[in-house]
XYZ file of C-alpha atoms in Angstrom:
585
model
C 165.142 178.465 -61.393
C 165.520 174.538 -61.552
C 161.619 174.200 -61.401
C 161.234 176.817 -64.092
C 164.068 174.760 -66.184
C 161.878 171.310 -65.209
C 158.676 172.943 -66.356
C 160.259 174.184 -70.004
C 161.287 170.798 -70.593
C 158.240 168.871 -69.503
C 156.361 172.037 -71.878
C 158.158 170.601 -74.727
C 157.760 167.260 -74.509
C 154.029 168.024 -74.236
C 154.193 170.336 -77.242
C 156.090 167.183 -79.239
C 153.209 164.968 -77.895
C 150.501 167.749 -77.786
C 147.323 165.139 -79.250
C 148.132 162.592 -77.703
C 147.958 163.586 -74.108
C 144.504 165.805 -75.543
C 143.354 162.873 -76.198
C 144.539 161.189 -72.789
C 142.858 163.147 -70.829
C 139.961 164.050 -73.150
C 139.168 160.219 -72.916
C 139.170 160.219 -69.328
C 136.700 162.958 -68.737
C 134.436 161.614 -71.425
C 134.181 158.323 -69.495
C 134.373 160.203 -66.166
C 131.157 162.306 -67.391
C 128.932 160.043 -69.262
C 129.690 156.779 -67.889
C 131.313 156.446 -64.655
C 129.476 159.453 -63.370
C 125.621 158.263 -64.400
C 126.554 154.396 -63.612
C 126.907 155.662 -59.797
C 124.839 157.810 -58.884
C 121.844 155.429 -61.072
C 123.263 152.439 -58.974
C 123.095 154.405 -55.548
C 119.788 155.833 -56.530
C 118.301 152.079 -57.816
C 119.991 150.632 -54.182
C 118.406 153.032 -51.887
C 114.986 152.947 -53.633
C 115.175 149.089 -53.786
C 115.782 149.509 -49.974
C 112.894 152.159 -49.597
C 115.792 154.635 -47.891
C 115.378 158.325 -50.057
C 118.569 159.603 -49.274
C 121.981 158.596 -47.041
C 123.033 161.461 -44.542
C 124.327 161.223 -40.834
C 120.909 161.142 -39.831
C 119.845 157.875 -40.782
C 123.297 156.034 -41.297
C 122.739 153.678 -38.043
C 119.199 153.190 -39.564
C 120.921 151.553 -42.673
C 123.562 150.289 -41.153
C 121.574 147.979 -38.061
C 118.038 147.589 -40.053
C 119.451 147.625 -43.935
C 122.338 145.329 -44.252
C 122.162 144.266 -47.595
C 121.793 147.661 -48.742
C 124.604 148.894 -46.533
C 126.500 145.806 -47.730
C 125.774 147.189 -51.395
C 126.758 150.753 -50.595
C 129.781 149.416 -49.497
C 130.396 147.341 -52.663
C 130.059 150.466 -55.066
C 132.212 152.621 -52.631
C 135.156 149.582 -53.126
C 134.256 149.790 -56.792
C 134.653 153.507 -56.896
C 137.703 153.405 -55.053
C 139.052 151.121 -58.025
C 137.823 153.056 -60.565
C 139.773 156.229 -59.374
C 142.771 153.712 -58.437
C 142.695 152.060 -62.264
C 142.479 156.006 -63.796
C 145.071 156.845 -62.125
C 147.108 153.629 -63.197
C 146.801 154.519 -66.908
C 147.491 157.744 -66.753
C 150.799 157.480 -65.333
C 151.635 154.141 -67.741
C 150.263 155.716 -70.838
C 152.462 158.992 -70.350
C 155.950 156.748 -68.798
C 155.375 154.386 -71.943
C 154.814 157.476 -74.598
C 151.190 156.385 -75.690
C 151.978 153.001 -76.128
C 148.426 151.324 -74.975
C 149.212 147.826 -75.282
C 152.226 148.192 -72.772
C 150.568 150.523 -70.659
C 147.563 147.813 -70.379
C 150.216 145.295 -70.233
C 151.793 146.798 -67.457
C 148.483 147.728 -65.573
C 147.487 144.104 -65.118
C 150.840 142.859 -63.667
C 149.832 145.934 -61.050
C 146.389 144.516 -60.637
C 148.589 140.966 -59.595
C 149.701 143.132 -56.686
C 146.353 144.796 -55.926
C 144.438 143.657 -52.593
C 141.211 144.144 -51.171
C 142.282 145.502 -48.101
C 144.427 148.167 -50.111
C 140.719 149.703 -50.707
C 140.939 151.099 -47.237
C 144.574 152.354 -47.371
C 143.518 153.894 -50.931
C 140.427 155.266 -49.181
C 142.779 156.951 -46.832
C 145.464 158.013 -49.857
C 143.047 159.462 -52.283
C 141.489 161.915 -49.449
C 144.753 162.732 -48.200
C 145.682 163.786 -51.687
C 142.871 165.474 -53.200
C 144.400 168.930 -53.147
C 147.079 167.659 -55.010
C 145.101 165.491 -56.867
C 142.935 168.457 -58.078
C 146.371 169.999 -60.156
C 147.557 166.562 -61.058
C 143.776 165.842 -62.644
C 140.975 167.079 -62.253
C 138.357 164.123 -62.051
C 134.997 165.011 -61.231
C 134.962 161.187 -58.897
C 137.932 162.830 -56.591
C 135.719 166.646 -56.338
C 133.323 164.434 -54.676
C 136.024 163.576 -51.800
C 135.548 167.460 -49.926
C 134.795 169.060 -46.769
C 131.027 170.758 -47.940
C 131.958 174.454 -47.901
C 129.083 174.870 -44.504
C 131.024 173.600 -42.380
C 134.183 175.233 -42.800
C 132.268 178.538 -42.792
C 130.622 176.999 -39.410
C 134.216 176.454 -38.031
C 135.597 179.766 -38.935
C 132.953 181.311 -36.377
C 134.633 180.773 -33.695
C 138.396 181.010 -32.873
C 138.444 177.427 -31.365
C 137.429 175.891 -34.114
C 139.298 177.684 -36.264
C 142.177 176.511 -34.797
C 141.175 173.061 -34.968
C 140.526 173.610 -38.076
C 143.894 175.379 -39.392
C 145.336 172.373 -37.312
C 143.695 169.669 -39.314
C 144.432 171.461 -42.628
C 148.179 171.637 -41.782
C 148.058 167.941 -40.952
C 146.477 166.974 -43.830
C 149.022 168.675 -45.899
C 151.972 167.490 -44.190
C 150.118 163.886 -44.308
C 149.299 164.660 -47.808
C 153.098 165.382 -48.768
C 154.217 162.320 -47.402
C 152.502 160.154 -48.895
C 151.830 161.529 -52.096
C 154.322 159.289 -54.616
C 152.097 156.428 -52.411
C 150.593 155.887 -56.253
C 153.470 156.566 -58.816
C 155.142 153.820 -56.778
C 152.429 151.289 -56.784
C 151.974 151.603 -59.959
C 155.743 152.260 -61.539
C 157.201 149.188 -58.854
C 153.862 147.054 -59.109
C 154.232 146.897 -55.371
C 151.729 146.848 -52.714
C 149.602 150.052 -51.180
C 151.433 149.741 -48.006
C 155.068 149.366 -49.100
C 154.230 152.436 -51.854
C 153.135 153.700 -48.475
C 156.579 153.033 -47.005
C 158.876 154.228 -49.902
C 156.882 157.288 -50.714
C 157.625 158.615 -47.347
C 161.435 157.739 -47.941
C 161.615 159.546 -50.780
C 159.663 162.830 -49.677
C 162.398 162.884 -47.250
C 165.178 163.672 -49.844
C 162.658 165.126 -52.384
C 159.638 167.473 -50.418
C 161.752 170.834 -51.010
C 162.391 170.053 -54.971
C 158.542 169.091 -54.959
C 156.714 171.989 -52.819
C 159.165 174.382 -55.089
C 158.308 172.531 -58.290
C 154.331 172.736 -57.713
C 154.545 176.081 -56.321
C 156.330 177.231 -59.127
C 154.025 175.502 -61.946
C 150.680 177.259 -59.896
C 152.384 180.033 -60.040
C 152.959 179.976 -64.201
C 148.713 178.487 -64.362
C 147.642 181.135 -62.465
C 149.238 183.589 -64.736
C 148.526 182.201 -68.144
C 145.090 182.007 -66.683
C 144.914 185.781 -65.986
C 146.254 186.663 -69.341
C 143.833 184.429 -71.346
C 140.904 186.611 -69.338
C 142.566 189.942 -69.924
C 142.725 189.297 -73.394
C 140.098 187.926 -74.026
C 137.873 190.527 -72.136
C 140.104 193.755 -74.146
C 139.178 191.634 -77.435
C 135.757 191.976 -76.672
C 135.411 195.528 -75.697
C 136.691 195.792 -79.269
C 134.391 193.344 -80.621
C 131.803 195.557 -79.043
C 132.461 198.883 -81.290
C 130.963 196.555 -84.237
C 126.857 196.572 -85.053
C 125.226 194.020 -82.882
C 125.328 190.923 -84.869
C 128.551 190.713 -85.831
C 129.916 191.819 -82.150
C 127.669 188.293 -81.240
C 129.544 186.496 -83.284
C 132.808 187.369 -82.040
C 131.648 187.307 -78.524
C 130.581 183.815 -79.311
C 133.845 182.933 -80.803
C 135.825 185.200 -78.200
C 134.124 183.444 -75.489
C 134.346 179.596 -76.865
C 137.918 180.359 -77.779
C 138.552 181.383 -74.067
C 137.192 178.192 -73.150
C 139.007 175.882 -74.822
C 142.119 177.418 -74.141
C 141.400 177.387 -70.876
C 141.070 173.751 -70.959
C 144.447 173.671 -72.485
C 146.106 175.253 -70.244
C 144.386 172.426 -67.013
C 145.343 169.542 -69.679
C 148.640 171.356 -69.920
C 149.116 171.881 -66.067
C 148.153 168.008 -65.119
C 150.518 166.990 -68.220
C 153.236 168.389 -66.540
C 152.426 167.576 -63.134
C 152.340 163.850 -64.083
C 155.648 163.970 -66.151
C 157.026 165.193 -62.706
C 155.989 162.622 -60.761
C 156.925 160.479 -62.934
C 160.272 161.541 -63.746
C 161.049 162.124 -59.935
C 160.494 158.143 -59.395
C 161.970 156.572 -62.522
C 165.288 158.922 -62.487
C 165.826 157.332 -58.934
C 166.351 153.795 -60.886
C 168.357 155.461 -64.037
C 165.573 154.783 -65.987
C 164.297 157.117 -68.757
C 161.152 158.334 -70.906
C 160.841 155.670 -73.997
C 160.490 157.548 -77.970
C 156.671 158.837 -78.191
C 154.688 155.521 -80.055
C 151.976 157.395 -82.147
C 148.963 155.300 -81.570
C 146.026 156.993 -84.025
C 143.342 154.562 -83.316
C 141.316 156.774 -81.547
C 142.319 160.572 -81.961
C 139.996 160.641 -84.693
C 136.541 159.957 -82.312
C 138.380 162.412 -80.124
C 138.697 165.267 -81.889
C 135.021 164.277 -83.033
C 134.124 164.916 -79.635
C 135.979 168.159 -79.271
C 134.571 169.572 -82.335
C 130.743 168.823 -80.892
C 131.842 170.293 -77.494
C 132.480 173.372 -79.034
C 129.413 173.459 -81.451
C 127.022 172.702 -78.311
C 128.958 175.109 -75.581
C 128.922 177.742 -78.589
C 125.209 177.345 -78.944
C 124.885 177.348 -74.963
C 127.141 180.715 -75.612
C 124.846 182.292 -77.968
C 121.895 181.708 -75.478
C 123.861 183.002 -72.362
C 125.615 186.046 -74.617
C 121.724 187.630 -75.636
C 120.414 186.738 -72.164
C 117.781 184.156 -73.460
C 117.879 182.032 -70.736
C 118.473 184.328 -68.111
C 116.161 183.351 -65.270
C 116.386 185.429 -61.705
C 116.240 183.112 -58.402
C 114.245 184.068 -55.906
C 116.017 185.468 -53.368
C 116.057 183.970 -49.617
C 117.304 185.532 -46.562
C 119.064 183.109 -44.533
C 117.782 183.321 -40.681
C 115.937 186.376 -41.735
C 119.280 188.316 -41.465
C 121.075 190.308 -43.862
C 124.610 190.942 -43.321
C 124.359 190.858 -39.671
C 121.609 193.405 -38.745
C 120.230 191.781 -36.299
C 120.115 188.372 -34.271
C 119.096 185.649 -36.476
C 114.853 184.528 -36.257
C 114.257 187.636 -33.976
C 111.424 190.143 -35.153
C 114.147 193.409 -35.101
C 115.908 191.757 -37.740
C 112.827 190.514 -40.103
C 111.945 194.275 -39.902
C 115.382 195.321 -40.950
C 116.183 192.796 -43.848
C 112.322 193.193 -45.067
C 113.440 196.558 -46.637
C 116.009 194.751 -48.777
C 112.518 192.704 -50.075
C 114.040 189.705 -50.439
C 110.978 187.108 -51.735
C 111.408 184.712 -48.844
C 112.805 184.810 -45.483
C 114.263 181.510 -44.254
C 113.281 180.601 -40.394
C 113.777 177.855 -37.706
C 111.227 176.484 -36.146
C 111.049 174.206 -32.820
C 109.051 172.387 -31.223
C 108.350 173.821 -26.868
C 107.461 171.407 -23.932
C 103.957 172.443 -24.538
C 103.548 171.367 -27.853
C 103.867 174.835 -29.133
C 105.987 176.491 -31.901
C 109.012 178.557 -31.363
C 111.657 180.418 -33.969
C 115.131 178.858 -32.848
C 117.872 177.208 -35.075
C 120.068 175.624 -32.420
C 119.096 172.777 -30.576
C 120.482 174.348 -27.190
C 119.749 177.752 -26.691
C 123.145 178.631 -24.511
C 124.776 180.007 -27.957
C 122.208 182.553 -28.018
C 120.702 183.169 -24.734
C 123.137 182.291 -22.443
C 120.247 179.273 -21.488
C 121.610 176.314 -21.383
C 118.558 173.953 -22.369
C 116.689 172.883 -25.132
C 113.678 174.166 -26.710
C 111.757 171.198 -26.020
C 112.330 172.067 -22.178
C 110.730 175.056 -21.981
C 106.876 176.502 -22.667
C 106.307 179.167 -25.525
C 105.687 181.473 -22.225
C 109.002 180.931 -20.809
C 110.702 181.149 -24.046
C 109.324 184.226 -25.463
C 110.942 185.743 -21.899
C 114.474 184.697 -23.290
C 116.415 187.512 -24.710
C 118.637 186.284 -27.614
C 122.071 188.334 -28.345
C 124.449 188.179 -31.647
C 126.809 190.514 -33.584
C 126.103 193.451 -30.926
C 122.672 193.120 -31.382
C 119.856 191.940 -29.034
C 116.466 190.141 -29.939
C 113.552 188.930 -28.446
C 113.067 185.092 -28.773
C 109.225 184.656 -30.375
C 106.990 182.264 -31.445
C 105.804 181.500 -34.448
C 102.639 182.845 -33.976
C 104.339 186.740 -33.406
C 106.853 186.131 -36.188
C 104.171 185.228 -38.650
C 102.012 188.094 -37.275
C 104.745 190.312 -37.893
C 105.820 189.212 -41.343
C 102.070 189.472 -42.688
C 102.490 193.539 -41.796
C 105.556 193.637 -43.586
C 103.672 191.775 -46.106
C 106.824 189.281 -46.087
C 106.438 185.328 -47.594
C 108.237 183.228 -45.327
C 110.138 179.252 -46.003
C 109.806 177.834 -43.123
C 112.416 174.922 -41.894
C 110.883 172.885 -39.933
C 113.459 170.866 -37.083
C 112.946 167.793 -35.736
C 114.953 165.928 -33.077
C 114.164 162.751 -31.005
C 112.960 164.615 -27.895
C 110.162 165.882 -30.105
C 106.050 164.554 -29.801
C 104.949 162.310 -32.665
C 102.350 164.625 -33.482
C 104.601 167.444 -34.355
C 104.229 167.675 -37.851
C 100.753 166.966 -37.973
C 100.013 169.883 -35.251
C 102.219 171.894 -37.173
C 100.262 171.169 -40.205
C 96.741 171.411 -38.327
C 97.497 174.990 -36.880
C 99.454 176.912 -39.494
C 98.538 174.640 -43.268
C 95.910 177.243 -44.228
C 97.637 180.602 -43.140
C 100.931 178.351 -45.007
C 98.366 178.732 -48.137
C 97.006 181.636 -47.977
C 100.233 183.714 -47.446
C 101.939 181.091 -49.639
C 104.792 180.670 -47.952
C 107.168 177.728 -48.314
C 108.142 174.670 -45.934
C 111.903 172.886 -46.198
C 113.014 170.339 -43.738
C 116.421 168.424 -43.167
C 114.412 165.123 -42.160
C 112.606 163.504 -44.289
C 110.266 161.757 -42.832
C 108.960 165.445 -41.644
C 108.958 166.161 -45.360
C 107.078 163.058 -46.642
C 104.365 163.786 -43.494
C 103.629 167.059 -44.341
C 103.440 165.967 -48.232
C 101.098 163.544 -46.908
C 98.381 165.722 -44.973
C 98.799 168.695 -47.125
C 100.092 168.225 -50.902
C 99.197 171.986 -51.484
C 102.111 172.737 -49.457
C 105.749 173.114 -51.737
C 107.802 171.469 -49.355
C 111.453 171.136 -50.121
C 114.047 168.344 -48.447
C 117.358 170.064 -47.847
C 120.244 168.120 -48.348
C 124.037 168.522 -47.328
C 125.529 166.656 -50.219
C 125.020 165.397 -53.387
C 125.352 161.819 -53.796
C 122.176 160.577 -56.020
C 119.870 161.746 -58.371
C 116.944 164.110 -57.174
C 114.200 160.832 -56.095
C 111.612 162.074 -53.280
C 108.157 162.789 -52.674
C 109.206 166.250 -52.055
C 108.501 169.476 -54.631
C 112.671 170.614 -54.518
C 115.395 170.392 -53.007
C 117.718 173.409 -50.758
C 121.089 171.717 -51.572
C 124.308 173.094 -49.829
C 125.822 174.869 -52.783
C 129.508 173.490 -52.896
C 128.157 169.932 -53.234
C 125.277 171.047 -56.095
C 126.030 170.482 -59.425
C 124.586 171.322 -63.005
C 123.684 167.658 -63.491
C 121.435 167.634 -60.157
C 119.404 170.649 -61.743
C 118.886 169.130 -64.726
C 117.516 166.084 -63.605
C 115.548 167.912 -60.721
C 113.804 170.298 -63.350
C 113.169 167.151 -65.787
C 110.832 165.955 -62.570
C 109.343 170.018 -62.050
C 111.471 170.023 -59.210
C 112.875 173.796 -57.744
C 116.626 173.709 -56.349
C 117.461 176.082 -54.390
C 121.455 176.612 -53.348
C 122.551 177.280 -49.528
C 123.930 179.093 -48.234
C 125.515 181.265 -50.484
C 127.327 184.747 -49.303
C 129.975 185.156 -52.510
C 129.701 187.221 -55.125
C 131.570 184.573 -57.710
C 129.591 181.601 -56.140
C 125.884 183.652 -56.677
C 126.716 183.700 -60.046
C 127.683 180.438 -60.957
C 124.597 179.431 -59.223
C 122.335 181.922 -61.417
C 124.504 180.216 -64.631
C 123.731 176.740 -63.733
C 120.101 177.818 -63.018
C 119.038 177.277 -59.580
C 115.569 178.566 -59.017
C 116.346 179.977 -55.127
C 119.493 181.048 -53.380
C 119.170 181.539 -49.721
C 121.728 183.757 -48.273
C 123.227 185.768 -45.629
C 123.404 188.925 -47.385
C 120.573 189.507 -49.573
C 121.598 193.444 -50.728
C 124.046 191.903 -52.098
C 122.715 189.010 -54.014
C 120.182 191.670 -55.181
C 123.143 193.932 -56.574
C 124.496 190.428 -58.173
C 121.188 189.751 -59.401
C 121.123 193.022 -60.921
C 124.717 193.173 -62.169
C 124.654 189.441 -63.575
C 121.401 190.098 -65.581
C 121.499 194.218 -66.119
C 124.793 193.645 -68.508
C 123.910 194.682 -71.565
C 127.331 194.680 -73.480
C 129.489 191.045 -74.365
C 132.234 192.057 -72.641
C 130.263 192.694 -69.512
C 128.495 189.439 -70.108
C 131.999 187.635 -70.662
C 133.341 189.326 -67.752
C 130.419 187.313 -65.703
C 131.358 184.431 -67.125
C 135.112 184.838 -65.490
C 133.725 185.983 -62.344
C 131.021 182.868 -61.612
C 133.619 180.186 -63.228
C 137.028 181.687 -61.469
C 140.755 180.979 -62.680
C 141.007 176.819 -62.242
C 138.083 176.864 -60.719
């Protein structure tokens, strides 16, 4: 009941003060997307081209680290700049709200912080800001923290196996508990224009006396999000089938308006939520000096390019509306199955199961393939074959012969362990189009690619099947002796613009983002999203317009497909909408 007091009266003071915190945190994002955003990701991308490196991944991280120190040195640089961008954010959030608006105190205040402010807090912030980024994420949502997060394939690889589950859960519940403790680490820094690590040290002091008020107090305000949320859909999705009864162009009309409207209010109701998360936080730190919330200073100098800037959002998302409402730019992805599996009929790169998820005609199924001792081809993912045959060695140990005796078991199922050679025979009588990842590790000859390319370019051609690769120097080869080829780099994360010699890019879908598409397709590049096995997450993949999803379960991406596409009526349409982009998603 206290929360739910705390919350009414932090509601009204943001109702008194409604424009200015719209424009608060208006201003941020604006900067966030067209400024801070580009300027880093151009600035990685110009660094690691100056340095002839295409991408950064765990692969070739000792590579830049021992024979690229000035670009690692650089990299380095814009992560400590980063860092201080967040930090500074941050900063002037929490002044302009504690000093009502008032800019020139908040700035004021802000550089006698920056006084305090060392280099080596980057590190402790480093530490902070991905301790907090769950919180973080209902405080403000800032599209530099959503970049600080665990890519969604490797929690899904952890939850396969009750070990690492429980490693897993364990880590989680640390982080939180870390998380908790710390989290006033940046009210404090900035409100006492003290040091990271004494913020550090106080913020754990006062979680002591305060974690109960605050888990209740958050708890409580997701709670009251959650629901508003789910009302603002339910209304807005009854409004429509309304809308619906009237002749066709006037029910697009007010689907268009129905739809922008539940936009915008959604965004009210996040600008709302971090409002009041902040006055919290906030209030929780000053009240433990006696201090109190200074009379609102209305500062007008720059609502009006603001709400300038609202106005055009809502012209150019209503316009984006009107195109997604009547289906214009609806555009099916070719569907992938992942492993040449679909929902676990079979054990994954084995013949029994291309058979199987063939029926479901998905255009591509995705395989592994290895190089043997003998300089031959076989379909395996893992790099150890114990997982699945009980073998433990690598493929590189053994000869096609002795591998295609292996019997490979998963999910109940059983498969025989083949070669490319049977595979591709098969798939050609199932008249099946295959993408082909080809995997590379330092055991392997340093003819691979080029015997790879030698024996199976033209029947790559003819059938025209696709070729992906995590290494990219495997990519750039096969570019190299067959450009014919549409070879794709996969990539884990997202941290640059789309600059390589290959023809598109499998990105790991909780990492991809809108921006990354756009620029890809500017360059006729494809994107496809992996691995995606969520109903919500295929469709806000087909509405940011990937050209390929690769996925587990392709019946059901081609019921999504189907569903996403096949409704006819606005309020089916708008009912996608809520589904791809969920409550504070």
């Amino acid at each position: 009941m206290k929360a739910i007091n705390e919350i009414k009266d932090f509601s009204a003071e943001f109702k008194q003060n409604w424009l200015q915190y719209l424009v608060l945190f208006t201003g941020i994002s604006v900067l966030n997307q067209f400024v801070f955003i580009p300027f880093f990701r151009y600035i990685t991308t110009f660094v690691l081209q100056k340095g002839a490196i295409p991408f950064v991944s765990l692969s070739n991280l000792e590579i830049i680290l021992t024979k690229h120190p000035f670009v690692a040195l650089a990299l380095l640089i814009e992560l400590a700049a980063l860092l201080f961008v967040i930090y500074s954010q941050f900063a002037l959030l929490i002044l302009v709200i504690k000093n009502q608006f008032d800019v020139k105190e908040s700035l004021s205040e802000y550089g006698q912080c920056l006084k305090h402010f060392r280099l080596g807090s980057l590190l402790l912030l480093a530490i902070y800001f991905l301790l907090i980024v769950p919180f973080a994420n209902i405080v403000f949502r800032t599209p530099l923290l959503a970049k600080l997060k665990i890519p969604q394939f490797i929690v899904d690889y952890m939850t396969r196996d009750w070990i690492l589950l429980t490693i897993l859960v364990v880590f989680y519940v640390v982080i939180f508990i870390l998380a908790l403790h710390f989290l006033f680490t940046l009210p404090i820094m900035v409100l006492d224009k003290t040091t990271t690590r004494e913020a550090m040290k106080k913020s754990a002091s006062l979680m002591k006396k305060s974690w109960r008020k605050v888990l209740g107090f958050f708890i409580t305000l997701g709670i009251i999000a959650i629901l508003a949320m789910v009302i603002n859909s339910v209304l807005a999705y009854l409004l429509q089938l309304l809308w619906d009864i009237f002749p066709n162009e006037l029910a697009l009309i007010l689907a268009t308006i129905n739809l922008s409207l539940f936009q915008v209010i959604s965004e009210l109701l996040l600008i709302w939520t971090s409002a009041i998360s902040l006055l919290f936080l906030i209030i929780i730190k000053i009240t433990t000096k006696e201090e109190k919330l200074p009379n609102a200073s209305h500062n007008k100098a720059i609502v009006t390019p603001i709400m300038i800037i609202w106005i055009f959002a809502i012209i150019v998302n209503g316009v984006e509306n009107v195109f997604y409402l009547t289906g214009i730019d609806d555009h099916a992805p070719v569907t992938i199955s992942h492993r040449g599996v679909n929902d676990k009929n079979g054990v994954q790169n084995t013949i029994e199961a291309l058979k199987k998820t063939a029926k479901f005609k998905p255009d591509y199924v995705e395989i592994d393939v290895h190089e043997t001792k003998d300089n031959q081809f076989i379909i395996m993912h893992d790099e150890n074959l114990k997982k699945l045959t009980g073998v433990d060695k690598e493929p590189k140990d053994l000869t096609v012969k002795q591998l295609t005796q292996l019997t490979a078991k998963e999910d109940g199922h059983r498969g025989k362990v083949v070669s490319l050679d049977q595979y591709i025979k098969a798939a050609k009588k199932l008249k099946q189009k295959l993408l082909i990842e080809i995997k590379t590790t330092q055991h392997d000859s340093k003819n691979f690619v080029a015997n790879f390319n030698k024996k199976y370019g033209q029947t790559i051609l003819k059938n025209k099947y696709q070729v992906q690769s995590l290494d990219y120097t495997a990519v750039k080869k096969m570019q190299q002796l067959n450009s014919k080829i549409p070879v794709l780099y996969i990539q884990p994360y997202n941290l640059t613009y789309p600059h390589s010699a290959a023809d598109g890019y499998s990105m790991e879908y909780s990492t991809l983002t809108s921006d990354f598409i756009w620029q890809a397709h500017l360059q006729n590049h494809v994107v496809y999203a992996w691995t995606v096995n969520n109903t919500a997450e295929m469709k806000k993949m087909m509405y940011e317009h990937v050209d390929g999803v690769i996925t587990d379960d392709v019946a059901k991406l081609n019921t999504t497909i189907e569903d996403f596409e096949g409704r006819k009526s606005y309020a089916e349409r708008l009912l996608n909408y809520m589904t791809a982009f969920p409550i504070l998603d």
